[in-house]
Amino acid sequence: MGLQTKIALFPPRRLNCPLRCRCVSQISTHGNTMKDTDIKRLLYTHLLCIFSIILSVFIPSFFLENFSILETHLTWLCICSAFVTAVNLLLYLVVKPTASSKKSSLSHKITRFLKCCIYFLMSCFSFHIIFVLYGAPLIELVLETFLFAVILSTFTTVPCLCLLGPNLKAWLRVFSRNGVTSIWENSLQITTISSFVGTWLGALPIPLDWERPWQVWPISCTLGATFGYVAGLVISPLWIYWNRKQLTYKNN
Amino acid sequence: MRKISVLLFLGWVCFLFYAGIALFTSGFLLTRLELTNHSSCQELPGPGSLPWGSQGKPGACWMASRFSRVVLVLIDALRFDFAQPQRSHVPGKLPASLPFLGKLVSLKRILEIQPHHARLYRSQVDPPTTTMQRLKALTTGSLPTFIDAGSNFASHAIVEDNLIKQLTSAGRRVVFMGDDTWKDLFPGAFSQAFFFSSFNVRDLHTVDNGILEHLYPTMDSGEWDVLIAHFLGVDHCGHKHGPHHPEMAKKLSQVDQVIQGLMERLENDTLLVVAGDHGMTMNGDHGGDSELEVSAALFLYSSTPLFPSTPPEEPEVIPQVSLVPTLALLLGLPIPFGNIGEVIAELFSGDKDSQPHPSALAQASALHLNAQQVSRFLHTYSAATQDLHVKELHQLQKLFSKASADYQWLLQNPHRTDVTLRTVIAELQQFLRGARAMCIKSWARFSLVRMAGGVALLAAACFLCLLTSQWATSPGFPFCPLLLIPVVWGLAGAIVCAGLLSVNGLKLDSVVLGAVAAVGSLLAFLWKAWAGWGSRRPLATLLPIPGPVLLLLLIRLAAFFSDSFVVAEARATPFLLGSLILLLVAQLHWEGQLLPPKLLTVPRLGSSAPVGSPRHSGTYALRLGVGLLLCTRLAGLFHRCPEETPACHSSPWLSPLASMVGGRAKNLWYGACVGSLVALLAAVRLWLHRYGNLKSPEPPVLFVRWGLPLMALSTAAYWALASGADEAPPRLRALVAGASVVLPRAVAGLAASGLMLLLWRPVTVLVKAGAGTSRTRTVLTPFSGPPTSQADLDYVVPQIYRHMQEEFRGRLEKTKPQGPLTVAAYQLGSVYSAAMVTALTLLAFPLLLLHAERISLVFLLLFLQSFLLLHLLAAGIPITASGPFTVPWQAVSAWALMATQTFYSTGHQPVFPAIHWHAAFVGFPEGHGSSTWLPALLVGANTFASHLLFAGLKKRQQSPGKEVEARVRPEEEEEPLMEMRLRDAPHHFNAALLQLGLKYLFVLGVQILACALAASILRRHLMVWKVFAPKFIFEAMGFIVSSVGLLLGIALVMRVDGAVSSWFRQLVLAKQR
């Protein structure tokens, strides 16, 4: 927990720019510049997320002995998940990409938060079930499989919860053709899909007889998910920037 | 006409594939017949007396024994240059810089000190250079190929005559230590044996240390005549580190110490043989035929002088199999019957002083015995098969009779000279070498030309499938010319080729003829297609497979090139299938088809077929997907482990119930099996009932109503008898035995008769029992008034249909307002599917009998899975789709994946020991006697049950697409049911069938193409004979079974179609009257 607070204290300095940009974008009425500044903010937030993952690899070795990603994989999974969640929450609180419509009461906030927690847990369990259906062992390595589900949820469900809230319909809308309504949703779509694809690709080398330590279930999959997530984080601002002329969002 | 041409076209495409497979196989798989004849001591291989010097001596068979004991040290992968003595005086070379050079110091020393006692040879190994094949060669003296066609598939035990067998029958004690491959090859042949597992290639020391622990004590104990020690360390070191590793030097030094120790302990009557079974490549692999792999070391040593001359500077090259006749004659044993090796003549120098030319005469007599034996073998073999080249065989026979006559003359003529002796020896050697060369030519060489040709043919056929499947649905597809011209060209090509061959006096090879015919017709077709295709379409449409599916297919194909993935295919296939399923669901969602304005809640998902949902919704497809995944996962529980993964445990559920102990669990399992049987039956009946097909009094329906339960009953009874046969009271034994013969035959007979019925009256529609209306009245009442039109089928038929339905609905609404409104419609709507389902259920029962009892659960899952998949696919087809029916690629690839998955989940593996041989005895408990095709058929049916079922079953995927679609829109406007639409457009129907067949053939064909490519590219791979070649064979057989099933399925649909159209014609005629 101490680690998390440490990290949580860390980022605001870097967030200066996005905040400023946001102010600018509110002032500016020109669509194009707004898009550009939005993309810039997106890029910075994504860089922050990547940074948090990198930190989760290096920071724990200062505090824990014998820490390495492969050997103490489960610890790393927990730490990485915590880091990414913390950064996502922080970004959500600071950047607020979705203009929260009306000020809401504390009880509403709490129910919303609890709902989010329940959604997160549900997604963890459903991922776990899907992994088992895909061929993961049913009884052995339950903890490993579940932590894998947790980290995949962290990469996919947590950003969804932050951006869209516990609103299943909005989720379904975002993940269908022509369903995105903003740059943020677009990047969410890309990162989520690339996380899934990375996980899927991570499962492929398991049967090979190279006998490497990372071929053990579920290490290759978690690494694949992480790489996929990072790749999505990198790709999505670039892709959006590249296609900024073609992208038009209906409701925005 | 059209239908026939569709069938013929598909048949032609299948023929192309078969020709490609046959051509590739003939180049890749070397086959040979195993003869079980044995040489015996009393019976000489040819006419003539016992040769010179052997009469009257005890323990002599064909020749007097020279040694009474042999120590055979087999060092796996001892390449020739490992043992080659390094001459330090040669300048310019850097001696012993490589870790494997010059490590066997004792050999070098002995060769220098005692040149008449020892000899080093470079033994020339025949490919395939894998240990098991080499061991066979080293004991039988023959050329083992990948498939030694023999009577005993189930184990590796050698059935041919071999040295070990001769030794044991002569009463010699054979002690073995080392590689446990010998245990499989010679079960129970050794008087004492110490086996060590050869499995772990990374373990360099266990086997060698184990041998060393026993070697010297055994040797000193003296309780042996032949001592065999098979060291694996060098081979494993090669696999793990390669030859250029310091570890190799250590290993070779250890070997050197072993040889040194043995030579010191050797007695005078003992021969020491140190042999490598094959070499290794630069990387330490073996299996192929490169120079490094086929040169092995062979070292002979005796403590008494053995050789008349000193060793030559450069060691002589001899074939590896030469060791077999040499050892046999030296030990005073008959040469094994199938040996084609030539004795090492210089070892038979004989006694120095008894005859004028003792050494040469002894050599001649040994060679003559050897030649007689080889000639006898060639004679027997050529009488049994047609493998050998007739002309060459004649020449060899001529050569042999001349040499033999010369030899006899020499024996009778006392005034022989050295020159005549040399001539006879040379003649005999020429015969032996010629015979061996001929055998090698016909048994042991990859034919790269044929392999490449086969691969090219397969690729071209795949391309053709792809091309035509795109083209077939376009309206201007010229059926007849496209079919006729290639066939004509193919026949012409075949005839020309046959003529050329027979003119040149070559043997007619049916494989080559088939390939020529296929190429001829293919070229003609492609030329025609190119002309017809022309500029009308851009080439971009050539790759119509959607991206993600293409990616999945590519991954699956790439997996054939990795031995790990082939071994793990049982797990990889469900994974890919699951990915495809989730992809389908996600795609449906992405396209927005699953997100109606408001999410509708869906009724329950039925166990047999998900029904009742009036509209697709997200959860509907999601549930289908999850259900599918669940089925896949459950079927994966029935998994048999490949032998390459020792950590994996096979499912205990694959064994038959009879092997279970413990009555309670057995009864429970039996209950579950019967339950699944009943569930299967109930599901099929429920399905037919739901679509109304069960109401017609047609014979097939009656059969479904009564025959199927009867079949289930007898299956259950058979299971009960089979699992509890041992517990039956003795009085009932005869009854039980009789019943266990009769019951399976009864099931098979019932199934056959059901199929015949189905073929006779395939239309299971129309008359509604209890509805009170007969066929004619239903039709005649609405149309008794004004005649609508003049026999315009395309217009009239929907009219009749609509009327029928309306009237029926009206009556239904009167009688029971809540009843299903669409019963009448769906009787017709599912006419094709009903026939398919019935046929498949009928097929499933006999197939079920061939498997272990608990596989019935897998069959249930299989049916469930296919139902779910079809509904999922149907959900993806837009409701308003019209025009030509196309089957999406996703469906076809999912189907092919599912066939593979079921192959594994019914407890099979693509390796020969995993074939379920017991299936051959279902219904024939006392064995089959001499006929072999029936057990082969049964075993084949067992193995490829999944392919057969799926090939047939897949026909259904076309129909339900429409049928479900029709069910979800029962409104009057959307009325055209699949049936109606198919009748409306017979051309489209045929084209769709053709396209479906072509697509399925394409997916299967690409698989077999990938297998063939993998086998040919990786033909030097370590695992080629263990993994890739069996995979190719199984894939090829699966392809053949699938394609036959496909053709039969399409034929059945055609038959139903014909029956339906004739039925409609009758209706129209009745109306007009």
XYZ file of N, CA, C and O in Angstrom, chain B residues 84-96 108 313-314:
64
model
N 37.814 -42.417 -36.326
C 38.947 -42.436 -37.246
C 40.230 -42.027 -36.524
O 40.264 -40.991 -35.865
N 41.266 -42.838 -36.653
C 42.518 -42.451 -35.992
C 43.099 -41.207 -36.654
O 43.104 -41.097 -37.876
N 43.552 -40.299 -35.849
C 44.123 -39.057 -36.385
C 45.613 -39.241 -36.604
O 46.341 -39.628 -35.695
N 46.000 -38.995 -37.820
C 47.433 -39.098 -38.108
C 48.072 -37.755 -37.781
O 47.781 -36.734 -38.401
N 48.900 -37.793 -36.776
C 49.457 -36.518 -36.297
C 50.525 -35.990 -37.241
O 50.859 -34.815 -37.199
N 51.043 -36.892 -38.124
C 52.156 -36.433 -38.939
C 51.706 -35.677 -40.171
O 52.509 -35.133 -40.896
N 50.414 -35.686 -40.446
C 49.959 -34.983 -41.652
C 50.080 -33.479 -41.425
O 49.474 -32.945 -40.506
N 50.835 -32.838 -42.237
C 50.959 -31.400 -42.043
C 49.801 -30.667 -42.714
O 49.140 -31.193 -43.588
N 49.656 -29.432 -42.321
C 48.617 -28.610 -42.950
C 47.264 -28.774 -42.302
O 46.447 -27.874 -42.345
N 47.012 -29.951 -41.721
C 45.737 -30.129 -41.019
C 45.941 -29.734 -39.566
O 47.022 -29.904 -39.007
N 44.907 -29.262 -38.991
C 45.047 -28.997 -37.570
C 44.428 -30.179 -36.838
O 43.217 -30.376 -36.863
N 45.258 -31.022 -36.298
C 44.754 -32.264 -35.726
C 44.057 -32.040 -34.390
O 44.494 -31.237 -33.570
N 42.971 -32.770 -34.242
C 42.271 -32.838 -32.963
C 41.847 -31.480 -32.427
O 41.725 -31.289 -31.235
N 43.141 -46.601 -32.175
C 44.315 -46.264 -32.961
C 45.505 -47.122 -32.522
O 46.227 -47.694 -33.350
N 45.441 -48.146 -45.636
C 45.654 -46.790 -45.125
C 44.309 -46.108 -44.805
O 44.095 -45.591 -43.720
N 43.469 -46.155 -45.809
C 42.140 -45.554 -45.622
C 41.150 -46.689 -45.375
O 41.073 -47.623 -46.165
